[in-house]
Coordinates of C-alpha atoms and ligand atoms in Angstrom, one line a residue:
M19 CA 45.3 17.2 -24.8
T20 CA 49.2 16.9 -24.3
P21 CA 50.6 15.9 -21.1
L22 CA 52.2 19.6 -21.4
E23 CA 48.8 20.9 -21.7
E24 CA 47.7 19.0 -19.0
I25 CA 50.2 20.8 -16.9
R26 CA 49.0 23.8 -18.2
H27 CA 45.7 23.5 -18.3
S28 CA 45.6 22.6 -14.6
C29 CA 47.9 25.2 -13.3
S30 CA 44.9 27.5 -14.8
H31 CA 42.5 25.4 -12.2
V32 CA 45.0 25.9 -9.4
L33 CA 45.6 29.7 -10.2
A34 CA 41.5 30.0 -10.0
T35 CA 41.8 28.0 -6.8
A36 CA 44.3 30.7 -5.7
V37 CA 42.6 33.7 -6.5
L38 CA 39.1 32.6 -4.7
R39 CA 41.4 31.9 -1.9
L40 CA 42.7 35.5 -1.6
F41 CA 39.8 37.1 -3.4
P42 CA 36.7 35.5 -2.5
E43 CA 34.7 38.0 -4.5
A44 CA 36.1 37.8 -8.0
K45 CA 33.7 36.0 -10.6
L46 CA 35.7 33.8 -13.4
D47 CA 35.4 33.2 -16.8
I48 CA 37.6 30.7 -18.4
G49 CA 41.4 29.4 -18.3
P50 CA 42.6 27.3 -21.2
P51 CA 46.0 26.4 -22.3
T52 CA 48.4 28.4 -24.7
D53 CA 51.3 27.5 -26.6
T54 CA 53.4 28.6 -24.3
G55 CA 51.5 28.7 -21.0
F56 CA 48.2 29.0 -19.4
Y57 CA 45.8 31.9 -18.7
Y58 CA 42.6 32.8 -16.7
D59 CA 40.2 35.5 -16.9
I60 CA 38.9 37.4 -14.2
D61 CA 36.3 40.0 -13.4
L62 CA 37.5 41.8 -10.4
D63 CA 37.1 45.5 -9.4
H64 CA 40.4 45.2 -7.4
R65 CA 43.3 45.8 -10.1
F66 CA 45.8 43.1 -10.0
T67 CA 49.3 44.2 -9.3
A68 CA 53.1 42.5 -9.7
E69 CA 52.5 41.9 -5.8
D70 CA 49.2 40.2 -6.3
L71 CA 50.8 37.6 -8.7
V72 CA 53.7 37.3 -6.1
R73 CA 51.4 36.2 -3.3
L74 CA 48.9 34.2 -6.5
E75 CA 51.9 32.2 -6.9
A76 CA 52.9 31.6 -3.7
E77 CA 49.1 30.3 -2.8
M78 CA 49.0 28.3 -6.2
R79 CA 52.4 26.4 -4.7
K80 CA 50.5 25.7 -1.3
V81 CA 47.6 24.3 -3.3
A82 CA 50.2 22.1 -5.3
D83 CA 52.0 21.1 -1.8
E84 CA 48.4 19.9 -0.5
N85 CA 48.3 17.2 -3.1
Q86 CA 44.8 17.7 -4.5
P87 CA 43.3 15.1 -6.6
F88 CA 41.6 16.3 -9.7
L89 CA 38.1 14.8 -9.6
R90 CA 35.6 14.8 -12.4
K91 CA 31.9 15.1 -12.4
E92 CA 29.5 14.5 -14.7
V93 CA 25.9 16.4 -13.8
S94 CA 22.7 17.1 -15.3
R95 CA 22.2 20.9 -16.9
E96 CA 20.0 21.2 -13.9
E97 CA 22.6 20.3 -11.3
A98 CA 25.3 22.2 -13.1
V99 CA 23.0 25.9 -12.4
E100 CA 22.6 24.7 -8.9
I101 CA 26.7 24.3 -8.6
I102 CA 27.2 27.3 -10.2
R103 CA 24.7 29.2 -8.5
A104 CA 25.8 28.0 -5.3
R105 CA 29.4 29.1 -5.6
G106 CA 28.1 32.6 -6.9
Q107 CA 29.7 32.1 -10.2
E108 CA 26.8 32.5 -12.7
R109 CA 28.1 35.9 -14.0
Y110 CA 30.3 33.9 -16.8
K111 CA 29.7 30.5 -16.0
L112 CA 26.2 30.1 -16.9
G113 CA 26.4 31.6 -20.4
R114 CA 29.6 29.0 -20.6
L115 CA 27.5 26.2 -19.7
A116 CA 24.8 27.2 -22.3
D117 CA 27.7 27.1 -24.9
I118 CA 27.4 23.3 -24.6
P119 CA 25.3 21.9 -27.1
E120 CA 22.3 19.7 -25.6
G121 CA 23.0 16.6 -25.4
E122 CA 26.7 16.7 -24.6
K123 CA 28.2 15.8 -21.3
I124 CA 28.5 18.4 -18.7
S125 CA 31.3 17.6 -16.6
F126 CA 32.7 19.7 -13.3
Y127 CA 36.3 19.2 -12.2
Q128 CA 37.1 19.7 -8.5
N129 CA 40.2 20.0 -6.9
G130 CA 40.3 20.8 -2.9
E131 CA 37.5 23.0 -2.0
F132 CA 37.5 24.7 -6.0
I133 CA 35.4 23.3 -8.7
D134 CA 34.8 24.3 -12.3
L135 CA 32.7 23.8 -15.2
C136 CA 35.4 21.7 -17.3
A137 CA 35.7 19.6 -20.0
G138 CA 39.2 18.3 -18.9
T139 CA 41.7 16.7 -19.1
H140 CA 43.9 17.3 -16.4
V141 CA 46.8 15.9 -14.3
R142 CA 45.9 13.7 -11.5
Y143 CA 47.2 15.3 -8.3
S144 CA 47.9 19.0 -8.0
S145 CA 51.3 17.7 -7.0
K146 CA 52.5 17.1 -10.4
L147 CA 52.5 20.9 -11.1
K148 CA 55.8 21.6 -9.9
A149 CA 57.2 24.3 -12.3
F150 CA 55.0 27.2 -12.7
K151 CA 55.2 30.8 -12.8
L152 CA 53.1 33.9 -13.3
L153 CA 54.1 35.9 -15.8
S154 CA 51.7 38.9 -16.6
I155 CA 48.3 41.0 -16.2
A156 CA 46.3 42.0 -19.3
G157 CA 43.2 43.4 -20.2
A158 CA 40.7 41.1 -22.2
Y159 CA 37.2 41.4 -23.5
H160 CA 34.9 39.0 -22.4
R161 CA 34.6 36.7 -25.6
G162 CA 36.8 38.6 -27.4
D163 CA 34.1 41.6 -28.1
E164 CA 34.9 45.2 -27.3
R165 CA 31.1 45.7 -26.7
N166 CA 31.4 43.4 -23.7
K167 CA 33.3 43.8 -20.2
Q168 CA 37.1 44.0 -20.0
L169 CA 38.1 41.6 -17.9
Q170 CA 41.8 41.1 -16.2
R171 CA 44.1 38.0 -17.9
I172 CA 46.2 36.8 -15.7
Y173 CA 49.1 35.1 -17.7
G174 CA 51.3 32.1 -16.3
T175 CA 53.3 29.6 -17.9
A176 CA 54.2 25.7 -17.0
F177 CA 56.8 22.7 -17.8
A178 CA 57.5 19.5 -17.3
N179 CA 60.6 20.3 -14.8
K180 CA 62.4 23.3 -13.4
E181 CA 65.0 23.4 -16.0
E182 CA 62.8 23.8 -18.6
L183 CA 61.0 26.6 -16.8
A184 CA 64.5 28.2 -16.2
Q185 CA 65.2 27.8 -19.9
H186 CA 61.8 29.4 -21.0
L187 CA 61.9 32.2 -18.5
H188 CA 65.7 33.0 -19.9
Q189 CA 64.4 33.0 -23.2
L190 CA 61.7 35.2 -22.5
E191 CA 64.2 37.8 -20.7
Q192 CA 66.6 37.4 -23.6
A193 CA 63.4 38.4 -26.2
R194 CA 62.7 41.3 -23.6
L195 CA 65.6 42.5 -24.1
R196 CA 66.1 42.2 -27.7
D197 CA 62.8 43.7 -28.5
H198 CA 63.0 45.5 -31.8
R199 CA 60.5 47.9 -30.9
K200 CA 62.1 48.6 -27.6
L201 CA 65.9 48.7 -29.7
G202 CA 64.5 50.6 -32.6
R203 CA 63.4 53.6 -30.1
D204 CA 66.5 53.6 -28.1
L205 CA 68.7 53.4 -31.3
K206 CA 66.4 55.4 -33.1
L207 CA 65.7 52.8 -36.2
F208 CA 62.3 53.4 -37.0
H209 CA 59.1 55.1 -36.2
I210 CA 55.5 54.5 -36.1
D211 CA 53.1 57.5 -35.7
D212 CA 49.3 57.5 -35.4
E213 CA 48.9 60.2 -37.8
V214 CA 50.4 58.8 -40.5
G215 CA 48.5 54.9 -39.7
Q216 CA 49.3 52.5 -37.5
G217 CA 51.2 49.5 -39.4
L218 CA 53.2 52.2 -41.6
I219 CA 56.8 52.0 -41.2
L220 CA 58.9 55.3 -41.0
W221 CA 62.4 54.5 -41.4
T222 CA 64.6 57.3 -39.4
P223 CA 68.2 58.3 -40.8
N224 CA 69.6 55.2 -38.3
G225 CA 67.4 52.5 -39.8
A226 CA 67.5 53.7 -43.4
V227 CA 71.5 53.3 -43.2
I228 CA 70.2 49.8 -42.3
R229 CA 68.0 49.0 -44.9
Q230 CA 70.2 50.7 -47.7
E231 CA 73.2 48.5 -46.6
L232 CA 71.2 45.6 -46.8
Q233 CA 69.4 46.5 -50.5
T234 CA 73.0 47.4 -51.4
F235 CA 74.4 43.9 -50.4
I236 CA 71.4 41.9 -51.7
S237 CA 71.4 43.8 -55.0
E238 CA 75.4 42.8 -55.5
E239 CA 74.3 39.2 -55.2
L240 CA 71.3 39.8 -57.4
R241 CA 73.5 41.3 -59.9
K242 CA 76.3 38.5 -59.7
Q243 CA 73.4 35.9 -60.6
G244 CA 72.2 37.9 -63.5
Y245 CA 69.2 39.8 -62.4
A246 CA 68.1 43.0 -63.6
Q247 CA 66.7 45.6 -61.9
V248 CA 63.2 47.5 -62.9
F249 CA 61.1 50.1 -60.7
T250 CA 57.2 50.2 -60.8
P251 CA 54.7 52.4 -59.5
H252 CA 52.8 51.8 -56.2
I253 CA 49.6 51.6 -57.8
G254 CA 47.6 49.8 -60.9
K255 CA 44.6 49.8 -62.1
L256 CA 42.0 47.5 -61.2
E257 CA 41.9 45.7 -64.7
L258 CA 45.2 44.2 -63.9
Y259 CA 44.2 42.3 -61.0
K260 CA 41.3 41.2 -62.0
T261 CA 43.3 39.7 -65.1
S262 CA 45.7 38.1 -62.1
G263 CA 43.1 36.9 -60.3
H264 CA 44.0 39.2 -57.0
F265 CA 41.4 40.9 -57.3
P266 CA 38.1 40.5 -55.8
Y267 CA 39.4 36.8 -54.4
Y268 CA 41.9 38.4 -52.0
K269 CA 40.0 42.1 -51.2
D270 CA 39.8 41.3 -47.6
A271 CA 43.5 41.5 -47.2
Q272 CA 43.7 44.6 -49.3
F273 CA 42.9 48.0 -49.0
A274 CA 39.8 49.2 -50.7
P275 CA 40.1 50.5 -54.3
V276 CA 41.1 53.9 -55.3
L277 CA 38.5 55.7 -57.6
E278 CA 39.2 58.4 -60.2
S279 CA 37.5 61.7 -58.9
D280 CA 35.4 62.0 -62.1
A281 CA 34.2 58.6 -62.0
L282 CA 33.3 58.8 -57.9
A283 CA 31.4 62.2 -58.8
R284 CA 29.5 60.7 -61.8
M285 CA 28.3 57.9 -58.9
V286 CA 27.7 60.6 -56.4
A287 CA 25.5 62.7 -59.0
E288 CA 23.7 59.4 -59.5
N289 CA 23.1 58.9 -55.8
C290 CA 24.6 54.9 -56.5
P291 CA 24.8 53.4 -53.4
C292 CA 28.1 52.1 -51.9
G293 CA 27.2 48.3 -52.5
E294 CA 26.6 49.3 -56.2
V295 CA 29.9 50.7 -56.6
F296 CA 31.4 48.2 -55.3
A297 CA 30.0 45.8 -57.4
R298 CA 31.1 47.5 -60.6
L299 CA 34.2 47.7 -59.2
E300 CA 34.4 44.2 -59.0
A301 CA 32.4 43.7 -62.3
V302 CA 34.4 42.5 -65.4
S303 CA 33.6 42.9 -69.3
G304 CA 32.3 40.2 -71.6
Q305 CA 35.3 40.3 -73.4
L306 CA 37.8 40.2 -70.4
R307 CA 35.7 36.8 -69.2
E308 CA 36.1 35.3 -72.4
Q309 CA 39.9 35.8 -72.7
I310 CA 40.8 34.5 -69.3
N311 CA 38.3 31.8 -69.2
A312 CA 39.6 30.8 -72.8
R313 CA 43.1 30.8 -71.4
T314 CA 42.8 29.2 -68.6
G315 CA 40.4 26.3 -70.0
R316 CA 37.6 26.9 -67.7
E317 CA 35.2 28.9 -65.7
T318 CA 37.9 31.4 -63.9
I319 CA 35.5 34.0 -64.0
T320 CA 31.8 33.5 -63.5
A321 CA 29.1 35.0 -65.8
D322 CA 27.3 36.8 -62.7
R323 CA 30.5 39.1 -62.2
V324 CA 30.1 40.7 -65.9
R325 CA 28.3 43.9 -66.6
P326 CA 27.6 45.9 -69.5
D327 CA 31.0 48.0 -70.7
A328 CA 28.9 51.2 -69.4
E329 CA 28.5 50.3 -66.1
L330 CA 32.1 49.2 -65.7
L331 CA 34.2 51.2 -63.2
D332 CA 37.8 51.0 -62.8
G333 CA 39.9 52.2 -60.2
F334 CA 43.6 52.0 -59.3
M335 CA 44.4 49.7 -56.1
L336 CA 47.1 49.7 -53.8
K337 CA 50.1 47.4 -55.1
P338 CA 49.2 44.4 -53.0
M339 CA 51.9 42.4 -55.1
N340 CA 54.6 43.1 -57.3
C341 CA 54.0 40.4 -59.9
P342 CA 51.7 41.6 -62.6
H343 CA 53.8 45.0 -62.9
H344 CA 56.4 42.9 -63.6
I345 CA 54.8 40.5 -65.8
K346 CA 53.9 43.7 -67.6
I347 CA 57.8 44.8 -68.3
F348 CA 58.3 41.3 -69.7
A349 CA 55.5 41.1 -72.2
S350 CA 56.5 44.5 -73.5
Q351 CA 58.7 43.0 -75.5
P352 CA 58.9 39.5 -77.9
H353 CA 61.6 37.2 -76.2
S354 CA 63.3 34.2 -77.7
Y355 CA 64.2 31.1 -75.8
R356 CA 67.4 32.8 -76.0
D357 CA 66.8 35.4 -73.8
L358 CA 65.4 33.3 -71.2
P359 CA 65.8 33.4 -68.0
V360 CA 64.6 36.9 -67.6
R361 CA 65.2 37.8 -64.3
L362 CA 63.4 41.1 -63.1
A363 CA 64.0 42.1 -59.3
E364 CA 62.8 45.6 -57.6
F365 CA 62.6 46.2 -53.6
G366 CA 59.0 46.9 -54.4
T367 CA 56.6 48.2 -51.9
V368 CA 53.4 46.6 -51.2
Y369 CA 50.4 47.3 -49.2
R370 CA 48.1 44.6 -47.4
W371 CA 45.4 45.4 -45.1
E372 CA 46.1 44.0 -41.7
Q373 CA 43.9 44.0 -38.9
S374 CA 44.9 46.5 -36.4
G375 CA 45.1 43.8 -33.3
E376 CA 47.6 41.8 -35.9
L377 CA 50.0 44.4 -36.5
N378 CA 53.1 44.4 -34.6
G379 CA 56.5 46.8 -35.0
M380 CA 57.9 46.2 -38.2
T381 CA 57.1 42.3 -38.3
R382 CA 53.7 43.1 -38.8
V383 CA 52.9 45.8 -41.1
R384 CA 50.8 47.4 -43.6
G385 CA 53.1 48.8 -45.9
F386 CA 56.2 46.8 -46.8
T387 CA 59.1 46.5 -49.4
Q388 CA 59.4 43.0 -50.6
D389 CA 63.0 41.9 -51.6
D390 CA 61.1 41.0 -54.8
A391 CA 62.2 39.3 -58.0
H392 CA 60.2 37.4 -60.9
L393 CA 61.9 35.1 -63.0
F394 CA 60.3 34.3 -66.4
C395 CA 61.8 30.7 -67.7
T396 CA 61.6 27.5 -69.9
E397 CA 60.3 24.5 -68.0
E398 CA 63.6 23.0 -68.2
Q399 CA 65.2 26.1 -66.1
V400 CA 62.9 25.6 -63.6
A401 CA 65.3 23.6 -61.5
A402 CA 68.7 25.3 -61.6
E403 CA 66.4 28.8 -61.3
V404 CA 65.1 27.4 -57.8
L405 CA 68.4 26.5 -56.9
G406 CA 70.1 29.8 -57.7
C407 CA 67.5 31.4 -55.7
L408 CA 68.5 29.4 -52.6
S409 CA 72.1 29.6 -53.0
L410 CA 71.4 33.4 -52.7
V411 CA 69.9 33.0 -49.8
R412 CA 72.2 30.8 -47.8
T413 CA 74.8 33.3 -49.0
V414 CA 73.1 36.3 -47.4
L415 CA 71.9 34.1 -44.4
S416 CA 75.4 32.9 -43.8
T417 CA 76.6 36.7 -44.1
L418 CA 74.3 38.1 -41.2
G419 CA 75.4 34.9 -39.0
M420 CA 71.9 33.4 -39.1
A421 CA 73.6 29.8 -40.1
D422 CA 70.7 27.7 -38.6
Y423 CA 67.6 27.8 -40.6
R424 CA 65.4 25.0 -42.0
V425 CA 63.1 24.9 -45.1
R426 CA 59.7 23.9 -45.6
V427 CA 58.5 22.4 -49.2
G428 CA 55.0 23.1 -50.1
L429 CA 53.6 20.5 -51.9
R430 CA 50.2 20.0 -53.7
D431 CA 47.7 17.9 -51.3
P432 CA 46.9 15.1 -54.0
D433 CA 43.5 14.4 -53.1
S434 CA 42.4 18.3 -54.0
N435 CA 41.1 19.6 -57.4
K436 CA 42.0 23.6 -56.4
Y437 CA 45.2 23.5 -58.1
T438 CA 45.6 25.2 -61.5
G439 CA 47.7 23.3 -64.0
E440 CA 49.0 19.5 -65.6
A441 CA 49.5 16.9 -63.4
A442 CA 52.9 16.4 -65.2
N443 CA 54.1 19.8 -64.7
W444 CA 53.3 20.0 -61.0
D445 CA 55.4 16.6 -60.5
K446 CA 58.2 18.2 -62.4
A447 CA 57.8 21.7 -60.1
E448 CA 57.8 19.5 -57.3
E449 CA 60.8 17.5 -57.7
A450 CA 62.4 20.6 -58.8
C451 CA 62.0 22.0 -55.0
R452 CA 62.8 18.6 -53.5
A453 CA 65.8 18.7 -55.6
A454 CA 67.2 22.4 -54.7
A455 CA 66.3 21.8 -51.0
R456 CA 68.1 18.9 -50.9
T457 CA 71.1 20.5 -52.0
L458 CA 71.2 23.0 -49.3
G459 CA 72.1 20.7 -46.9
V460 CA 69.9 22.0 -43.9
P461 CA 66.8 19.9 -42.8
F462 CA 64.0 20.3 -44.7
T463 CA 60.4 19.0 -44.5
E464 CA 57.5 18.4 -47.7
E465 CA 54.4 19.2 -46.7
P466 CA 51.6 18.4 -48.7
G467 CA 48.4 20.9 -49.0
E468 CA 50.8 23.9 -48.6
A469 CA 51.5 24.7 -52.1
A470 CA 49.9 27.6 -53.9
F471 CA 47.4 26.9 -56.0
Y472 CA 49.3 27.7 -58.7
G473 CA 52.7 26.2 -58.1
P474 CA 54.8 24.6 -55.5
K475 CA 56.7 26.8 -53.2
I476 CA 59.6 26.8 -50.6
D477 CA 59.5 28.8 -46.9
F478 CA 62.4 29.7 -45.1
V479 CA 62.3 29.6 -41.3
V480 CA 65.5 30.9 -39.4
R481 CA 66.3 30.0 -35.9
D482 CA 68.1 33.4 -34.1
V483 CA 70.5 33.5 -31.3
I484 CA 68.0 32.8 -28.7
G485 CA 66.1 29.6 -30.5
R486 CA 63.0 31.4 -31.6
E487 CA 61.8 30.5 -35.1
W488 CA 61.0 33.2 -37.4
Q489 CA 59.6 32.7 -40.7
L490 CA 61.1 34.3 -43.4
G491 CA 60.1 34.5 -47.5
T492 CA 59.3 32.4 -49.9
V493 CA 60.1 31.1 -53.8
Q494 CA 57.1 29.5 -55.4
V495 CA 57.1 28.2 -58.8
D496 CA 53.9 29.4 -61.0
Y497 CA 52.3 27.9 -64.1
N498 CA 49.5 29.9 -63.5
L499 CA 49.8 33.9 -63.9
P500 CA 51.9 33.0 -67.5
I501 CA 48.7 31.5 -68.4
R502 CA 46.3 34.5 -67.4
F503 CA 48.6 36.8 -69.1
D504 CA 48.9 35.0 -72.1
L505 CA 53.0 35.1 -71.9
S506 CA 55.1 33.0 -74.3
Y507 CA 58.4 32.8 -76.0
I508 CA 59.3 31.5 -79.4
G509 CA 60.9 28.2 -79.1
A510 CA 63.9 26.7 -80.8
D511 CA 61.5 25.2 -83.4
N512 CA 60.2 28.9 -83.9
Q513 CA 56.6 28.2 -82.2
P514 CA 55.4 30.2 -79.1
H515 CA 55.8 28.7 -75.8
R516 CA 54.4 29.5 -72.4
P517 CA 57.0 30.2 -69.8
V518 CA 57.1 29.0 -66.4
M519 CA 57.4 32.0 -63.7
I520 CA 59.2 31.9 -60.6
H521 CA 58.2 34.4 -57.7
R522 CA 60.9 34.8 -55.2
A523 CA 61.1 37.2 -52.2
P524 CA 63.5 35.3 -49.9
F525 CA 63.8 37.5 -46.9
G526 CA 59.8 38.6 -47.0
S527 CA 60.0 42.4 -46.7
M528 CA 62.8 45.0 -45.5
E529 CA 60.7 46.0 -42.8
R530 CA 60.3 42.4 -41.4
F531 CA 63.8 41.2 -42.0
C532 CA 65.0 44.2 -40.2
G533 CA 62.9 43.7 -37.4
V534 CA 64.2 40.2 -36.9
L535 CA 67.8 41.3 -37.4
I536 CA 67.3 43.8 -35.0
E537 CA 66.1 41.2 -32.3
H538 CA 68.9 38.4 -33.9
F539 CA 72.3 41.4 -33.3
A540 CA 70.3 43.1 -29.9
G541 CA 70.8 46.3 -31.6
D542 CA 75.0 45.2 -32.0
F543 CA 75.0 45.5 -35.9
P544 CA 78.0 44.1 -37.3
L545 CA 80.5 47.2 -38.7
W546 CA 79.2 47.4 -42.3
L547 CA 75.3 47.5 -41.2
A548 CA 75.9 49.8 -38.1
P549 CA 74.1 53.4 -38.4
E550 CA 77.2 55.2 -36.7
Q551 CA 80.1 53.0 -37.2
V552 CA 83.0 55.2 -35.0
R553 CA 82.7 58.0 -32.7
I554 CA 85.6 60.0 -31.8
L555 CA 86.3 61.0 -28.2
P556 CA 88.7 63.8 -28.2
I557 CA 89.7 63.6 -24.2
S558 CA 89.6 67.6 -23.6
E559 CA 89.1 70.9 -25.8
K560 CA 92.9 70.9 -26.5
T561 CA 92.4 67.8 -29.2
I562 CA 89.0 68.9 -30.8
E563 CA 90.5 70.5 -33.8
P564 CA 92.7 67.1 -34.8
A565 CA 89.5 65.5 -33.8
R566 CA 87.7 67.3 -36.5
A567 CA 90.4 66.5 -38.8
L568 CA 90.1 62.8 -38.0
L569 CA 86.4 63.0 -38.8
A570 CA 86.8 64.8 -42.0
R571 CA 89.3 61.9 -42.9
L572 CA 87.2 59.1 -41.6
R573 CA 84.5 60.4 -43.6
A574 CA 86.6 61.1 -46.9
E575 CA 86.7 57.3 -46.5
G576 CA 83.6 56.4 -46.5
L577 CA 83.1 55.7 -43.0
R578 CA 80.1 56.6 -41.2
A579 CA 81.6 58.9 -38.2
T580 CA 80.7 61.4 -35.6
L581 CA 82.7 63.4 -33.1
D582 CA 81.1 63.9 -29.7
E583 CA 82.1 67.4 -28.5
H584 CA 80.3 67.5 -25.1
S585 CA 82.8 68.8 -22.7
D586 CA 82.2 66.1 -19.8
K587 CA 84.6 63.6 -18.8
L588 CA 86.0 60.8 -21.3
G589 CA 84.4 58.4 -19.4
A590 CA 81.0 59.7 -19.8
K591 CA 81.4 59.7 -23.2
I592 CA 83.0 56.4 -23.2
R593 CA 79.5 55.3 -21.3
R594 CA 77.4 57.0 -24.0
A595 CA 79.1 55.2 -27.0
E596 CA 78.4 52.0 -25.1
I597 CA 74.6 52.7 -24.7
D598 CA 74.6 53.9 -28.4
K599 CA 75.9 50.7 -29.3
V600 CA 78.4 52.4 -31.6
P601 CA 81.3 49.4 -32.8
Y602 CA 84.1 51.7 -32.4
A603 CA 84.9 54.6 -30.2
L604 CA 88.4 56.3 -31.3
V605 CA 90.0 58.3 -28.2
L606 CA 91.9 60.9 -29.0
G607 CA 94.3 62.5 -26.1
Q608 CA 97.2 64.9 -27.1
K609 CA 99.9 62.6 -26.9
E610 CA 98.2 59.9 -29.5
A611 CA 97.3 63.5 -31.8
E612 CA 100.9 64.8 -31.7
A613 CA 102.3 60.8 -32.9
G614 CA 99.6 60.6 -35.5
G615 CA 97.4 57.8 -34.2
V616 CA 94.5 57.0 -32.0
S617 CA 93.3 54.8 -29.1
V618 CA 91.1 52.0 -30.2
R619 CA 87.9 50.6 -28.2
S620 CA 85.9 48.2 -29.8
R621 CA 82.4 47.4 -28.6
A622 CA 83.1 43.6 -29.2
R623 CA 86.5 43.1 -28.0
G624 CA 87.3 45.9 -25.6
D625 CA 90.8 48.0 -25.8
E626 CA 92.8 47.6 -28.7
G627 CA 95.4 49.8 -28.0
V628 CA 97.1 52.8 -29.9
L629 CA 97.1 52.6 -33.6
T630 CA 98.3 54.8 -36.3
T631 CA 95.4 56.8 -38.1
D632 CA 96.3 54.8 -41.4
A633 CA 96.1 51.5 -39.8
C634 CA 92.8 52.2 -38.0
V635 CA 91.4 53.4 -41.2
A636 CA 92.7 50.4 -43.4
R637 CA 91.3 47.9 -40.5
L638 CA 88.0 49.5 -40.2
R639 CA 87.4 49.4 -44.2
A640 CA 88.3 46.0 -44.5
E641 CA 86.0 44.8 -42.0
V642 CA 83.2 46.5 -43.7
A643 CA 84.2 45.7 -47.0
N644 CA 84.3 41.8 -45.7
R645 CA 80.8 42.6 -44.0
A646 CA 82.6 40.9 -40.9
L647 CA 80.6 39.8 -38.0
P648 CA 81.2 41.0 -34.4
D649 CA 83.4 38.5 -33.7
R650 CA 83.0 38.2 -28.9
R651 CA 85.3 35.7 -28.7
K652 CA 88.4 37.1 -30.5
A653 CA 88.9 38.8 -27.6
T654 CA 92.8 40.5 -27.6
P655 CA 94.8 41.3 -24.6
A656 CA 94.6 45.1 -23.6
Ligands
LIG703 ZN1 39.8 22.3 -16.7
LIG704 ZN1 54.7 37.7 -57.4

């Protein structure tokens, strides 16, 4: 264990010590360190409360102050059983003891009166534990199996010193305030409905505005870079994915195939068992096998998958990736080297099967829309195209105020033979990725063994305002799919050549990216992204008519404006606009209305005084057009 892990793990022992002092009847399971702290799983009829955490933490502090040494004791299996029985901890600890293989050392660690079955290691004295905090209680099934009893898991965190602990707690608090699931609900950005399905995002009107604005922005940048927009359906035939290799190799990460009803009825009539249906879905024709193996030059599809044509069963897949569809668009026409690169972009929706335990708001979902594109180019063009992809990322991230990011270059593992394609091509592609990453002027790491089997890749990791890292999307160079689909272009020599493909979805998916942005901005979106940009607050009944006229004017100017017609006091209206995080509130009193002006309140900068309607409109439109970030430092005098 690292020194920090030792601190955290020793805290689990001290927590268990405190639990047994306050709740002697508690039965203990295990207490390992985690990436950010530690926990202990406890079986106890009493439900732990927040007050219990306070008491337990105080008791832990006592244990730390007692300066107990952690003493290791190696014992035989029989002695171990005796120690466990003597403490009345046989319910879980005997099972944990049985997990230790025969012949391996069995050890206990004792601190003060507490002794626990444990391999170690720990700090030497409990007084080394100076900075810890209990955080929460959660249910956890014994051994993670829902058929077993649910235990109570107490989570805590610990650091080497109080400053680091305070910093971590501050970050946790910030993260809680920024949680996109909470803000998504409060600001009505998206909804997940059990009846629709977990992991499937319903974009409500407010969230849809953000997504649409982002897509428009990204599309504008793509047009500048010579991309062409395409649209493709949400499903495709299984045969397509057998050719690409996505099926059945990644079937665990995909929804099961969709069968044509006729085919399904036929199988039912034949009393065909389920396993056979799947086997036939996964089977290929001898012809397809021959073609793919000939193109790839190796045993890519094995003989055992071949079935007579009459037994083959085709179905459809919910698209797990957009690449095969874009490949078919490229292949639908002959290409000369003069046409290349061909850059096809689509906000393409794909579906992946994530375990329900893995799902999380917008950031882990089962259906998502990638900011996808596929570039078909000559080998000489790879470097320039990868560079183009990176410059797009730079533009978008800097516009969103996410200047702090790093890049990971995934290279092949030189000792592995799982990679397709010529070594010389790999060298070139890897050098292109490296060179492109270097030009970004941001930190990048090379990670051997992290390449896809068909080519190297570049991943983006952004750091948000509170210091958390988010992995976004990727750029991948691919020599493999053009072979499997037998793609070609006619070169200057009048001969057919194989294009190289670049897959790129730099922001991953719109769902994930929006989830990250909600947390990054804490719901305070820049004006161009804000679902509601301006709210008009008439001071009284008397200014409702001019307020309606102003609303019509703002909307005609393309601004997303609303009017607060509630009859309550101005103060209440201002508070409501604050809670809804509306960037601008325009207060309209009779004096302003008669003078053709409004009193402007910026959410970021406070009261900005009275402006004429024309000046106000011009300013808002400019802020939208510039995609300006909310600048809290630029506070102007009231
Ligand atoms: Zn231990
Ligand atoms: Zn792709």
